[in-house]
């Protein structure tokens, strides 16, 4: 059991959509992390509450999934509710029914919708027409549930979030975007080290820097991974080729070849750095086997924390 000394504040998230962490305050994000830790501790002692008795989560998947599907489904069951797996190809959505109509219909059947999709515009349209909460399981722009699990893991490993330095090495993708926002909101410094042309979205970076200025932290974008990891408390990476980018795979391997997190790179970080990866991982590409399977890797603790932050989020929203 992990003991975290954080004051829990009442969160007013009932009925809210969860599309991006940019929509939530620092207190709300920290509160979710604290609640997740409490629920994790309760699961160890057998005191797990079941506040969602009779509640149903509809889960729409346009992308394949391991951690998102299992953590949400298991989380709902552990909280006393039920989850419905809805593959987009099995819904009328796959045959041309509009997002708006799908949202209106599902709002009559379930208590919330979680969707894992490609375009962020899809989830925005879904939330516009749904009369129930919509949760972002992943889009091309954001992965907020993953970022919550990342914060919980860093807090467990380091004891606090404020003042920590996180370096993300790799593609400036949805994971990088949510990490920047989440970290800026809680007072962590973030450096994103990406190849030229693969940096995070400029508008999202600007927004994250505004949040960082408000919290007293900083965000740095660099094309030099060795410079990026200097003084890092945590080093994070992701696959070089995300789903939907398979045609770019060989080109990306060449572009990212100097951005592998390996034994040479981590020598420039703090000695007690923690390694993080949202998984699935490609050993020998974005990370060496020695790092991801080494003693400073927390990737499976991080993956396990997806369950606890999902439960915290579901219990607050529902």
PDB file of C-alpha atoms in Angstrom:
ATOM      1  CA  UNK A   1       0.000   0.000   0.000  1.00  0.00           C
ATOM      2  CA  UNK A   2       1.297   3.474  -0.906  1.00  0.00           C
ATOM      3  CA  UNK A   3       0.759   6.259   1.625  1.00  0.00           C
ATOM      4  CA  UNK A   4       0.356   9.637  -0.061  1.00  0.00           C
ATOM      5  CA  UNK A   5      -0.068  12.714   2.123  1.00  0.00           C
ATOM      6  CA  UNK A   6      -2.412  14.834   0.043  1.00  0.00           C
ATOM      7  CA  UNK A   7      -5.500  16.674   1.209  1.00  0.00           C
ATOM      8  CA  UNK A   8      -8.529  15.403  -0.672  1.00  0.00           C
ATOM      9  CA  UNK A   9     -10.872  18.117  -1.872  1.00  0.00           C
ATOM     10  CA  UNK A  10     -14.452  17.703  -2.958  1.00  0.00           C
ATOM     11  CA  UNK A  11     -14.576  17.603  -6.738  1.00  0.00           C
ATOM     12  CA  UNK A  12     -17.540  18.900  -8.691  1.00  0.00           C
ATOM     13  CA  UNK A  13     -17.200  16.697 -11.763  1.00  0.00           C
ATOM     14  CA  UNK A  14     -20.563  14.924 -11.777  1.00  0.00           C
ATOM     15  CA  UNK A  15     -22.027  14.810 -15.269  1.00  0.00           C
ATOM     16  CA  UNK A  16     -19.039  16.528 -16.909  1.00  0.00           C
ATOM     17  CA  UNK A  17     -17.433  15.440 -20.148  1.00  0.00           C
ATOM     18  CA  UNK A  18     -13.777  14.387 -19.888  1.00  0.00           C
ATOM     19  CA  UNK A  19     -12.235  15.259 -23.252  1.00  0.00           C
ATOM     20  CA  UNK A  20      -8.973  16.956 -22.287  1.00  0.00           C
ATOM     21  CA  UNK A  21      -7.241  17.870 -19.032  1.00  0.00           C
ATOM     22  CA  UNK A  22      -7.140  21.458 -20.270  1.00  0.00           C
ATOM     23  CA  UNK A  23     -10.796  21.691 -19.177  1.00  0.00           C
ATOM     24  CA  UNK A  24      -9.983  20.875 -15.535  1.00  0.00           C
ATOM     25  CA  UNK A  25      -8.323  22.819 -12.743  1.00  0.00           C
ATOM     26  CA  UNK A  26      -5.153  21.889 -10.921  1.00  0.00           C
ATOM     27  CA  UNK A  27      -7.208  20.983  -7.844  1.00  0.00           C
ATOM     28  CA  UNK A  28      -9.477  18.713  -9.893  1.00  0.00           C
ATOM     29  CA  UNK A  29      -6.550  16.884 -11.487  1.00  0.00           C
ATOM     30  CA  UNK A  30      -4.704  16.511  -8.184  1.00  0.00           C
ATOM     31  CA  UNK A  31      -7.974  15.422  -6.590  1.00  0.00           C
ATOM     32  CA  UNK A  32      -8.450  12.650  -9.135  1.00  0.00           C
ATOM     33  CA  UNK A  33      -4.902  11.418  -8.503  1.00  0.00           C
ATOM     34  CA  UNK A  34      -5.518  11.449  -4.742  1.00  0.00           C
ATOM     35  CA  UNK A  35      -8.825   9.616  -5.143  1.00  0.00           C
ATOM     36  CA  UNK A  36      -7.161   7.043  -7.405  1.00  0.00           C
ATOM     37  CA  UNK A  37      -4.512   6.429  -4.744  1.00  0.00           C
ATOM     38  CA  UNK A  38      -7.176   5.977  -2.061  1.00  0.00           C
ATOM     39  CA  UNK A  39      -9.102   3.550  -4.265  1.00  0.00           C
ATOM     40  CA  UNK A  40      -5.907   1.648  -5.032  1.00  0.00           C
ATOM     41  CA  UNK A  41      -5.142   1.358  -1.330  1.00  0.00           C
ATOM     42  CA  UNK A  42      -8.716   0.252  -0.628  1.00  0.00           C
ATOM     43  CA  UNK A  43      -8.421  -2.492  -3.248  1.00  0.00           C
ATOM     44  CA  UNK A  44      -5.469  -3.929  -1.296  1.00  0.00           C
ATOM     45  CA  UNK A  45      -7.468  -4.095   1.929  1.00  0.00           C
ATOM     46  CA  UNK A  46     -10.687  -5.437   0.425  1.00  0.00           C
ATOM     47  CA  UNK A  47     -12.542  -2.234   1.302  1.00  0.00           C
ATOM     48  CA  UNK A  48     -13.256  -1.331  -2.320  1.00  0.00           C
ATOM     49  CA  UNK A  49     -16.584   0.601  -2.389  1.00  0.00           C
ATOM     50  CA  UNK A  50     -19.197  -0.014  -5.077  1.00  0.00           C
ATOM     51  CA  UNK A  51     -20.780   3.392  -5.731  1.00  0.00           C
ATOM     52  CA  UNK A  52     -21.831   2.657  -9.322  1.00  0.00           C
ATOM     53  CA  UNK A  53     -24.366  -0.100  -8.674  1.00  0.00           C
ATOM     54  CA  UNK A  54     -26.712  -0.225 -11.662  1.00  0.00           C
ATOM     55  CA  UNK A  55     -24.642   2.197 -13.785  1.00  0.00           C
ATOM     56  CA  UNK A  56     -23.669   1.257 -17.347  1.00  0.00           C
ATOM     57  CA  UNK A  57     -20.703   2.506 -19.366  1.00  0.00           C
ATOM     58  CA  UNK A  58     -20.878   2.217 -23.147  1.00  0.00           C
ATOM     59  CA  UNK A  59     -17.387   1.816 -24.636  1.00  0.00           C
ATOM     60  CA  UNK A  60     -16.983   2.661 -28.338  1.00  0.00           C
ATOM     61  CA  UNK A  61     -13.772   1.467 -29.975  1.00  0.00           C
ATOM     62  CA  UNK A  62     -12.572   2.580 -33.402  1.00  0.00           C
ATOM     63  CA  UNK A  63      -9.016   1.584 -32.409  1.00  0.00           C
ATOM     64  CA  UNK A  64      -7.840  -1.693 -30.910  1.00  0.00           C
ATOM     65  CA  UNK A  65      -7.008  -1.634 -27.216  1.00  0.00           C
ATOM     66  CA  UNK A  66      -5.620  -3.617 -24.298  1.00  0.00           C
ATOM     67  CA  UNK A  67      -5.163  -1.268 -21.326  1.00  0.00           C
ATOM     68  CA  UNK A  68      -8.011   1.150 -22.099  1.00  0.00           C
ATOM     69  CA  UNK A  69     -10.608  -1.536 -22.649  1.00  0.00           C
ATOM     70  CA  UNK A  70      -9.648  -3.823 -19.780  1.00  0.00           C
ATOM     71  CA  UNK A  71      -9.091  -1.037 -17.228  1.00  0.00           C
ATOM     72  CA  UNK A  72     -12.429   0.633 -17.950  1.00  0.00           C
ATOM     73  CA  UNK A  73     -14.352  -2.628 -18.071  1.00  0.00           C
ATOM     74  CA  UNK A  74     -12.721  -4.036 -14.938  1.00  0.00           C
ATOM     75  CA  UNK A  75     -13.079  -0.684 -13.209  1.00  0.00           C
ATOM     76  CA  UNK A  76     -16.818  -0.511 -13.827  1.00  0.00           C
ATOM     77  CA  UNK A  77     -17.278  -4.071 -12.571  1.00  0.00           C
ATOM     78  CA  UNK A  78     -15.239  -3.402  -9.435  1.00  0.00           C
ATOM     79  CA  UNK A  79     -17.335  -0.291  -8.747  1.00  0.00           C
ATOM     80  CA  UNK A  80     -20.523  -2.332  -9.015  1.00  0.00           C
ATOM     81  CA  UNK A  81     -21.513  -1.229 -12.511  1.00  0.00           C
ATOM     82  CA  UNK A  82     -21.348  -2.778 -15.965  1.00  0.00           C
ATOM     83  CA  UNK A  83     -19.509  -1.967 -19.201  1.00  0.00           C
ATOM     84  CA  UNK A  84     -20.628  -2.661 -22.767  1.00  0.00           C
ATOM     85  CA  UNK A  85     -17.946  -3.165 -25.438  1.00  0.00           C
ATOM     86  CA  UNK A  86     -19.133  -1.502 -28.654  1.00  0.00           C
ATOM     87  CA  UNK A  87     -16.868  -2.008 -31.648  1.00  0.00           C
ATOM     88  CA  UNK A  88     -17.615   0.755 -34.150  1.00  0.00           C
ATOM     89  CA  UNK A  89     -17.819  -1.827 -36.951  1.00  0.00           C
ATOM     90  CA  UNK A  90     -20.575  -3.633 -35.045  1.00  0.00           C
ATOM     91  CA  UNK A  91     -22.600  -0.460 -34.527  1.00  0.00           C
ATOM     92  CA  UNK A  92     -24.653   1.306 -37.180  1.00  0.00           C
ATOM     93  CA  UNK A  93     -21.924   3.937 -36.822  1.00  0.00           C
ATOM     94  CA  UNK A  94     -19.831   1.630 -38.984  1.00  0.00           C
ATOM     95  CA  UNK A  95     -22.525   1.702 -41.661  1.00  0.00           C
ATOM     96  CA  UNK A  96     -22.862   5.453 -41.851  1.00  0.00           C
ATOM     97  CA  UNK A  97     -25.104   6.444 -38.947  1.00  0.00           C
ATOM     98  CA  UNK A  98     -24.036   9.897 -37.821  1.00  0.00           C
ATOM     99  CA  UNK A  99     -22.098  10.634 -34.648  1.00  0.00           C
ATOM    100  CA  UNK A 100     -24.940  12.920 -33.552  1.00  0.00           C
ATOM    101  CA  UNK A 101     -27.585  10.200 -33.915  1.00  0.00           C
ATOM    102  CA  UNK A 102     -25.360   7.657 -32.178  1.00  0.00           C
ATOM    103  CA  UNK A 103     -24.870  10.043 -29.246  1.00  0.00           C
ATOM    104  CA  UNK A 104     -28.601  10.700 -28.911  1.00  0.00           C
ATOM    105  CA  UNK A 105     -29.506   7.000 -29.042  1.00  0.00           C
ATOM    106  CA  UNK A 106     -26.845   5.823 -26.581  1.00  0.00           C
ATOM    107  CA  UNK A 107     -27.875   8.568 -24.169  1.00  0.00           C
ATOM    108  CA  UNK A 108     -31.125   6.636 -23.654  1.00  0.00           C
ATOM    109  CA  UNK A 109     -29.373   3.327 -22.907  1.00  0.00           C
ATOM    110  CA  UNK A 110     -26.232   3.962 -20.860  1.00  0.00           C
ATOM    111  CA  UNK A 111     -25.032   6.365 -18.155  1.00  0.00           C
ATOM    112  CA  UNK A 112     -21.781   7.432 -19.828  1.00  0.00           C
ATOM    113  CA  UNK A 113     -19.836   6.861 -23.042  1.00  0.00           C
ATOM    114  CA  UNK A 114     -16.109   6.199 -23.316  1.00  0.00           C
ATOM    115  CA  UNK A 115     -14.739   6.384 -26.846  1.00  0.00           C
ATOM    116  CA  UNK A 116     -11.325   5.487 -28.288  1.00  0.00           C
ATOM    117  CA  UNK A 117     -11.173   7.006 -31.730  1.00  0.00           C
ATOM    118  CA  UNK A 118      -8.983   8.701 -34.316  1.00  0.00           C
ATOM    119  CA  UNK A 119     -10.189  12.259 -34.855  1.00  0.00           C
ATOM    120  CA  UNK A 120     -10.652  14.518 -31.842  1.00  0.00           C
ATOM    121  CA  UNK A 121     -13.474  16.140 -33.805  1.00  0.00           C
ATOM    122  CA  UNK A 122     -15.417  12.872 -33.441  1.00  0.00           C
ATOM    123  CA  UNK A 123     -15.427  13.032 -29.648  1.00  0.00           C
ATOM    124  CA  UNK A 124     -16.247  16.724 -29.662  1.00  0.00           C
ATOM    125  CA  UNK A 125     -19.286  16.048 -31.851  1.00  0.00           C
ATOM    126  CA  UNK A 126     -20.278  13.081 -29.700  1.00  0.00           C
ATOM    127  CA  UNK A 127     -20.144  15.206 -26.540  1.00  0.00           C
ATOM    128  CA  UNK A 128     -22.103  18.001 -28.223  1.00  0.00           C
ATOM    129  CA  UNK A 129     -25.088  15.736 -28.866  1.00  0.00           C
ATOM    130  CA  UNK A 130     -24.905  13.346 -25.873  1.00  0.00           C
ATOM    131  CA  UNK A 131     -26.946  14.112 -22.768  1.00  0.00           C
ATOM    132  CA  UNK A 132     -24.635  11.914 -20.683  1.00  0.00           C
ATOM    133  CA  UNK A 133     -20.893  12.283 -19.889  1.00  0.00           C
ATOM    134  CA  UNK A 134     -18.413  11.425 -22.629  1.00  0.00           C
ATOM    135  CA  UNK A 135     -14.905  10.239 -21.698  1.00  0.00           C
ATOM    136  CA  UNK A 136     -11.875  10.424 -23.971  1.00  0.00           C
ATOM    137  CA  UNK A 137     -10.225   6.991 -24.113  1.00  0.00           C
ATOM    138  CA  UNK A 138      -7.842   8.331 -26.792  1.00  0.00           C
ATOM    139  CA  UNK A 139      -7.955  10.612 -29.824  1.00  0.00           C
ATOM    140  CA  UNK A 140      -5.324  11.845 -32.237  1.00  0.00           C
ATOM    141  CA  UNK A 141      -4.806  14.947 -30.079  1.00  0.00           C
ATOM    142  CA  UNK A 142      -5.154  13.791 -26.475  1.00  0.00           C
ATOM    143  CA  UNK A 143      -4.813  10.795 -24.153  1.00  0.00           C
ATOM    144  CA  UNK A 144      -5.937  12.295 -20.812  1.00  0.00           C
ATOM    145  CA  UNK A 145      -6.641   9.050 -18.939  1.00  0.00           C
ATOM    146  CA  UNK A 146      -3.096   7.884 -19.649  1.00  0.00           C
ATOM    147  CA  UNK A 147      -1.734  11.172 -18.311  1.00  0.00           C
ATOM    148  CA  UNK A 148      -3.656  10.712 -15.041  1.00  0.00           C
ATOM    149  CA  UNK A 149      -2.042   7.281 -14.615  1.00  0.00           C
ATOM    150  CA  UNK A 150       1.340   8.853 -15.376  1.00  0.00           C
ATOM    151  CA  UNK A 151       0.848  11.449 -12.629  1.00  0.00           C
ATOM    152  CA  UNK A 152      -0.175   8.782 -10.123  1.00  0.00           C
ATOM    153  CA  UNK A 153       2.912   6.714 -10.980  1.00  0.00           C
ATOM    154  CA  UNK A 154       5.294   9.665 -10.679  1.00  0.00           C
ATOM    155  CA  UNK A 155       3.739  10.625  -7.344  1.00  0.00           C
ATOM    156  CA  UNK A 156       4.153   7.060  -6.074  1.00  0.00           C
ATOM    157  CA  UNK A 157       7.757   6.851  -7.235  1.00  0.00           C
ATOM    158  CA  UNK A 158       8.891  10.354  -6.242  1.00  0.00           C
ATOM    159  CA  UNK A 159       6.557  11.217  -3.358  1.00  0.00           C
ATOM    160  CA  UNK A 160       5.279  14.416  -4.961  1.00  0.00           C
ATOM    161  CA  UNK A 161       4.558  16.027  -8.323  1.00  0.00           C
ATOM    162  CA  UNK A 162       5.451  19.692  -7.867  1.00  0.00           C
ATOM    163  CA  UNK A 163       9.009  20.481  -8.910  1.00  0.00           C
ATOM    164  CA  UNK A 164       9.701  17.177 -10.642  1.00  0.00           C
ATOM    165  CA  UNK A 165      11.204  17.246 -14.133  1.00  0.00           C
ATOM    166  CA  UNK A 166       9.751  14.956 -16.785  1.00  0.00           C
ATOM    167  CA  UNK A 167      11.420  14.487 -20.156  1.00  0.00           C
ATOM    168  CA  UNK A 168       9.401  12.934 -22.966  1.00  0.00           C
ATOM    169  CA  UNK A 169      11.562  11.638 -25.819  1.00  0.00           C
ATOM    170  CA  UNK A 170       9.942  10.880 -29.173  1.00  0.00           C
ATOM    171  CA  UNK A 171       6.970  11.817 -31.325  1.00  0.00           C
ATOM    172  CA  UNK A 172       5.081  14.949 -30.272  1.00  0.00           C
ATOM    173  CA  UNK A 173       1.805  13.052 -30.288  1.00  0.00           C
ATOM    174  CA  UNK A 174      -1.376  12.776 -28.216  1.00  0.00           C
ATOM    175  CA  UNK A 175       0.535  11.327 -25.241  1.00  0.00           C
ATOM    176  CA  UNK A 176       3.007  14.226 -25.324  1.00  0.00           C
ATOM    177  CA  UNK A 177       0.132  16.725 -25.523  1.00  0.00           C
ATOM    178  CA  UNK A 178      -1.674  15.351 -22.477  1.00  0.00           C
ATOM    179  CA  UNK A 179       1.584  15.023 -20.539  1.00  0.00           C
ATOM    180  CA  UNK A 180       2.406  18.682 -21.155  1.00  0.00           C
ATOM    181  CA  UNK A 181      -1.022  19.844 -19.980  1.00  0.00           C
ATOM    182  CA  UNK A 182      -1.212  17.498 -16.981  1.00  0.00           C
ATOM    183  CA  UNK A 183       2.293  18.342 -15.816  1.00  0.00           C
ATOM    184  CA  UNK A 184       1.830  22.083 -16.279  1.00  0.00           C
ATOM    185  CA  UNK A 185      -1.387  21.991 -14.261  1.00  0.00           C
ATOM    186  CA  UNK A 186       0.294  20.295 -11.264  1.00  0.00           C
ATOM    187  CA  UNK A 187       3.556  22.251 -11.294  1.00  0.00           C
ATOM    188  CA  UNK A 188       5.917  19.792 -12.987  1.00  0.00           C
ATOM    189  CA  UNK A 189       8.591  20.874 -15.476  1.00  0.00           C
ATOM    190  CA  UNK A 190       8.396  19.142 -18.856  1.00  0.00           C
ATOM    191  CA  UNK A 191      10.844  18.880 -21.733  1.00  0.00           C
ATOM    192  CA  UNK A 192       9.696  17.371 -25.017  1.00  0.00           C
ATOM    193  CA  UNK A 193      12.588  16.120 -27.169  1.00  0.00           C
ATOM    194  CA  UNK A 194      11.430  15.365 -30.721  1.00  0.00           C
ATOM    195  CA  UNK A 195      13.015  15.307 -34.174  1.00  0.00           C
ATOM    196  CA  UNK A 196      12.567  18.446 -36.259  1.00  0.00           C
ATOM    197  CA  UNK A 197       9.140  18.359 -37.851  1.00  0.00           C
ATOM    198  CA  UNK A 198       7.734  15.973 -35.240  1.00  0.00           C
ATOM    199  CA  UNK A 199       7.321  18.420 -32.354  1.00  0.00           C
ATOM    200  CA  UNK A 200       4.018  18.687 -30.475  1.00  0.00           C
ATOM    201  CA  UNK A 201       1.115  20.673 -31.926  1.00  0.00           C
ATOM    202  CA  UNK A 202       2.007  24.379 -31.696  1.00  0.00           C
ATOM    203  CA  UNK A 203      -1.392  25.519 -30.417  1.00  0.00           C
ATOM    204  CA  UNK A 204      -1.449  22.854 -27.692  1.00  0.00           C
ATOM    205  CA  UNK A 205       2.134  23.720 -26.713  1.00  0.00           C
ATOM    206  CA  UNK A 206       1.158  27.391 -26.391  1.00  0.00           C
ATOM    207  CA  UNK A 207      -1.812  26.456 -24.193  1.00  0.00           C
ATOM    208  CA  UNK A 208       0.317  24.187 -22.006  1.00  0.00           C
ATOM    209  CA  UNK A 209       2.911  26.937 -21.559  1.00  0.00           C
ATOM    210  CA  UNK A 210       0.154  29.260 -20.331  1.00  0.00           C
ATOM    211  CA  UNK A 211      -0.841  26.656 -17.728  1.00  0.00           C
ATOM    212  CA  UNK A 212       2.830  26.222 -16.777  1.00  0.00           C
ATOM    213  CA  UNK A 213       3.278  29.953 -16.269  1.00  0.00           C
ATOM    214  CA  UNK A 214       0.289  29.960 -13.924  1.00  0.00           C
ATOM    215  CA  UNK A 215       1.668  27.061 -11.847  1.00  0.00           C
ATOM    216  CA  UNK A 216       5.280  28.240 -11.789  1.00  0.00           C
ATOM    217  CA  UNK A 217       6.585  25.358 -13.907  1.00  0.00           C
ATOM    218  CA  UNK A 218       8.087  25.399 -17.377  1.00  0.00           C
ATOM    219  CA  UNK A 219       7.786  23.590 -20.690  1.00  0.00           C
ATOM    220  CA  UNK A 220      10.725  23.274 -23.080  1.00  0.00           C
ATOM    221  CA  UNK A 221      10.661  21.905 -26.636  1.00  0.00           C
ATOM    222  CA  UNK A 222      13.972  20.699 -28.041  1.00  0.00           C
ATOM    223  CA  UNK A 223      15.347  18.621 -30.904  1.00  0.00           C
ATOM    224  CA  UNK A 224      18.210  17.318 -28.733  1.00  0.00           C
ATOM    225  CA  UNK A 225      17.322  14.306 -26.548  1.00  0.00           C
ATOM    226  CA  UNK A 226      20.607  14.533 -24.603  1.00  0.00           C
ATOM    227  CA  UNK A 227      19.859  18.121 -23.680  1.00  0.00           C
ATOM    228  CA  UNK A 228      16.271  17.165 -22.878  1.00  0.00           C
ATOM    229  CA  UNK A 229      17.032  14.459 -20.316  1.00  0.00           C
ATOM    230  CA  UNK A 230      19.509  16.564 -18.305  1.00  0.00           C
ATOM    231  CA  UNK A 231      18.367  16.575 -14.702  1.00  0.00           C
ATOM    232  CA  UNK A 232      15.253  14.530 -15.483  1.00  0.00           C
ATOM    233  CA  UNK A 233      13.464  12.776 -12.616  1.00  0.00           C
ATOM    234  CA  UNK A 234      11.431  10.739 -15.108  1.00  0.00           C
ATOM    235  CA  UNK A 235      12.057   9.805 -18.743  1.00  0.00           C
ATOM    236  CA  UNK A 236       9.082   8.867 -20.894  1.00  0.00           C
ATOM    237  CA  UNK A 237       8.769   7.575 -24.424  1.00  0.00           C
ATOM    238  CA  UNK A 238       6.169   6.138 -26.791  1.00  0.00           C
ATOM    239  CA  UNK A 239       6.205   4.185 -30.034  1.00  0.00           C
ATOM    240  CA  UNK A 240       7.567   6.040 -33.024  1.00  0.00           C
ATOM    241  CA  UNK A 241       4.655   4.980 -35.247  1.00  0.00           C
ATOM    242  CA  UNK A 242       1.141   5.272 -33.819  1.00  0.00           C
ATOM    243  CA  UNK A 243      -1.971   3.519 -35.091  1.00  0.00           C
ATOM    244  CA  UNK A 244      -3.004   5.001 -38.425  1.00  0.00           C
ATOM    245  CA  UNK A 245       0.593   5.923 -39.343  1.00  0.00           C
ATOM    246  CA  UNK A 246       1.725   2.471 -40.465  1.00  0.00           C
ATOM    247  CA  UNK A 247       2.629   3.694 -43.972  1.00  0.00           C
ATOM    248  CA  UNK A 248       5.198   6.017 -42.378  1.00  0.00           C
ATOM    249  CA  UNK A 249       6.853   3.284 -40.324  1.00  0.00           C
ATOM    250  CA  UNK A 250      10.119   2.875 -42.259  1.00  0.00           C
ATOM    251  CA  UNK A 251      10.593   6.616 -42.673  1.00  0.00           C
ATOM    252  CA  UNK A 252       9.930   7.194 -38.974  1.00  0.00           C
ATOM    253  CA  UNK A 253      12.493   4.567 -37.971  1.00  0.00           C
ATOM    254  CA  UNK A 254      15.142   6.581 -39.830  1.00  0.00           C
ATOM    255  CA  UNK A 255      14.017   9.960 -38.481  1.00  0.00           C
ATOM    256  CA  UNK A 256      13.804   8.775 -34.859  1.00  0.00           C
ATOM    257  CA  UNK A 257      16.918   6.573 -34.855  1.00  0.00           C
ATOM    258  CA  UNK A 258      18.795   9.000 -32.565  1.00  0.00           C
ATOM    259  CA  UNK A 259      15.877   9.296 -30.146  1.00  0.00           C
ATOM    260  CA  UNK A 260      16.014   5.852 -28.567  1.00  0.00           C
ATOM    261  CA  UNK A 261      15.921   5.816 -24.769  1.00  0.00           C
ATOM    262  CA  UNK A 262      18.923   3.637 -24.027  1.00  0.00           C
ATOM    263  CA  UNK A 263      21.795   3.226 -21.592  1.00  0.00           C
ATOM    264  CA  UNK A 264      23.824   6.021 -23.195  1.00  0.00           C
ATOM    265  CA  UNK A 265      20.984   8.568 -23.129  1.00  0.00           C
ATOM    266  CA  UNK A 266      19.888   8.003 -19.526  1.00  0.00           C
ATOM    267  CA  UNK A 267      23.428   8.669 -18.257  1.00  0.00           C
ATOM    268  CA  UNK A 268      22.590  12.353 -18.761  1.00  0.00           C
ATOM    269  CA  UNK A 269      19.557  12.250 -16.442  1.00  0.00           C
ATOM    270  CA  UNK A 270      19.411  11.966 -12.652  1.00  0.00           C
ATOM    271  CA  UNK A 271      20.815   8.699 -11.311  1.00  0.00           C
ATOM    272  CA  UNK A 272      17.459   7.797  -9.742  1.00  0.00           C
ATOM    273  CA  UNK A 273      15.342   8.545 -12.812  1.00  0.00           C
ATOM    274  CA  UNK A 274      12.142   6.568 -13.379  1.00  0.00           C
ATOM    275  CA  UNK A 275      11.411   5.197 -16.842  1.00  0.00           C
ATOM    276  CA  UNK A 276       7.844   5.419 -18.164  1.00  0.00           C
ATOM    277  CA  UNK A 277       6.119   4.176 -21.314  1.00  0.00           C
ATOM    278  CA  UNK A 278       2.392   4.105 -22.096  1.00  0.00           C
ATOM    279  CA  UNK A 279       2.749   0.715 -23.862  1.00  0.00           C
ATOM    280  CA  UNK A 280       2.695  -1.246 -26.087  1.00  0.00           C
ATOM    281  CA  UNK A 281       6.466  -0.970 -26.515  1.00  0.00           C
ATOM    282  CA  UNK A 282       8.829  -1.961 -29.317  1.00  0.00           C
ATOM    283  CA  UNK A 283      12.059  -3.023 -27.657  1.00  0.00           C
ATOM    284  CA  UNK A 284      15.029  -2.093 -29.804  1.00  0.00           C
ATOM    285  CA  UNK A 285      13.211   0.852 -31.373  1.00  0.00           C
ATOM    286  CA  UNK A 286      12.076   3.669 -29.050  1.00  0.00           C
ATOM    287  CA  UNK A 287      13.612   1.992 -25.998  1.00  0.00           C
ATOM    288  CA  UNK A 288      16.315  -0.596 -25.332  1.00  0.00           C
ATOM    289  CA  UNK A 289      15.360  -3.806 -23.555  1.00  0.00           C
ATOM    290  CA  UNK A 290      17.843  -2.992 -20.813  1.00  0.00           C
ATOM    291  CA  UNK A 291      15.968   0.175 -19.885  1.00  0.00           C
ATOM    292  CA  UNK A 292      12.345  -0.962 -20.140  1.00  0.00           C
ATOM    293  CA  UNK A 293      13.096  -4.247 -18.354  1.00  0.00           C
ATOM    294  CA  UNK A 294      15.592  -2.685 -15.960  1.00  0.00           C
ATOM    295  CA  UNK A 295      15.260  -1.773 -12.267  1.00  0.00           C
ATOM    296  CA  UNK A 296      14.265   1.850 -12.899  1.00  0.00           C
ATOM    297  CA  UNK A 297      11.363   0.986 -15.178  1.00  0.00           C
ATOM    298  CA  UNK A 298       7.873   1.562 -13.770  1.00  0.00           C
ATOM    299  CA  UNK A 299       5.940   0.746 -16.938  1.00  0.00           C
ATOM    300  CA  UNK A 300       3.847  -2.069 -15.471  1.00  0.00           C
ATOM    301  CA  UNK A 301       3.077  -0.129 -12.303  1.00  0.00           C
ATOM    302  CA  UNK A 302       2.083   2.682 -14.672  1.00  0.00           C
ATOM    303  CA  UNK A 303      -0.135   0.343 -16.716  1.00  0.00           C
ATOM    304  CA  UNK A 304      -1.736  -1.012 -13.556  1.00  0.00           C
ATOM    305  CA  UNK A 305      -2.527   2.525 -12.442  1.00  0.00           C
ATOM    306  CA  UNK A 306      -4.773   2.948 -15.464  1.00  0.00           C
ATOM    307  CA  UNK A 307      -7.343   0.871 -13.544  1.00  0.00           C
ATOM    308  CA  UNK A 308      -7.256   3.082 -10.461  1.00  0.00           C
ATOM    309  CA  UNK A 309      -7.450   6.444 -12.235  1.00  0.00           C
ATOM    310  CA  UNK A 310     -10.263   5.103 -14.416  1.00  0.00           C
ATOM    311  CA  UNK A 311     -12.166   4.100 -11.282  1.00  0.00           C
ATOM    312  CA  UNK A 312     -11.577   7.509  -9.700  1.00  0.00           C
ATOM    313  CA  UNK A 313     -12.747   9.262 -12.861  1.00  0.00           C
ATOM    314  CA  UNK A 314     -15.839   7.088 -13.286  1.00  0.00           C
ATOM    315  CA  UNK A 315     -16.881   7.419  -9.665  1.00  0.00           C
ATOM    316  CA  UNK A 316     -16.609  11.225  -9.823  1.00  0.00           C
ATOM    317  CA  UNK A 317     -18.334  11.701 -13.178  1.00  0.00           C
ATOM    318  CA  UNK A 318     -21.144   9.228 -12.422  1.00  0.00           C
TER     319      UNK A 318
END
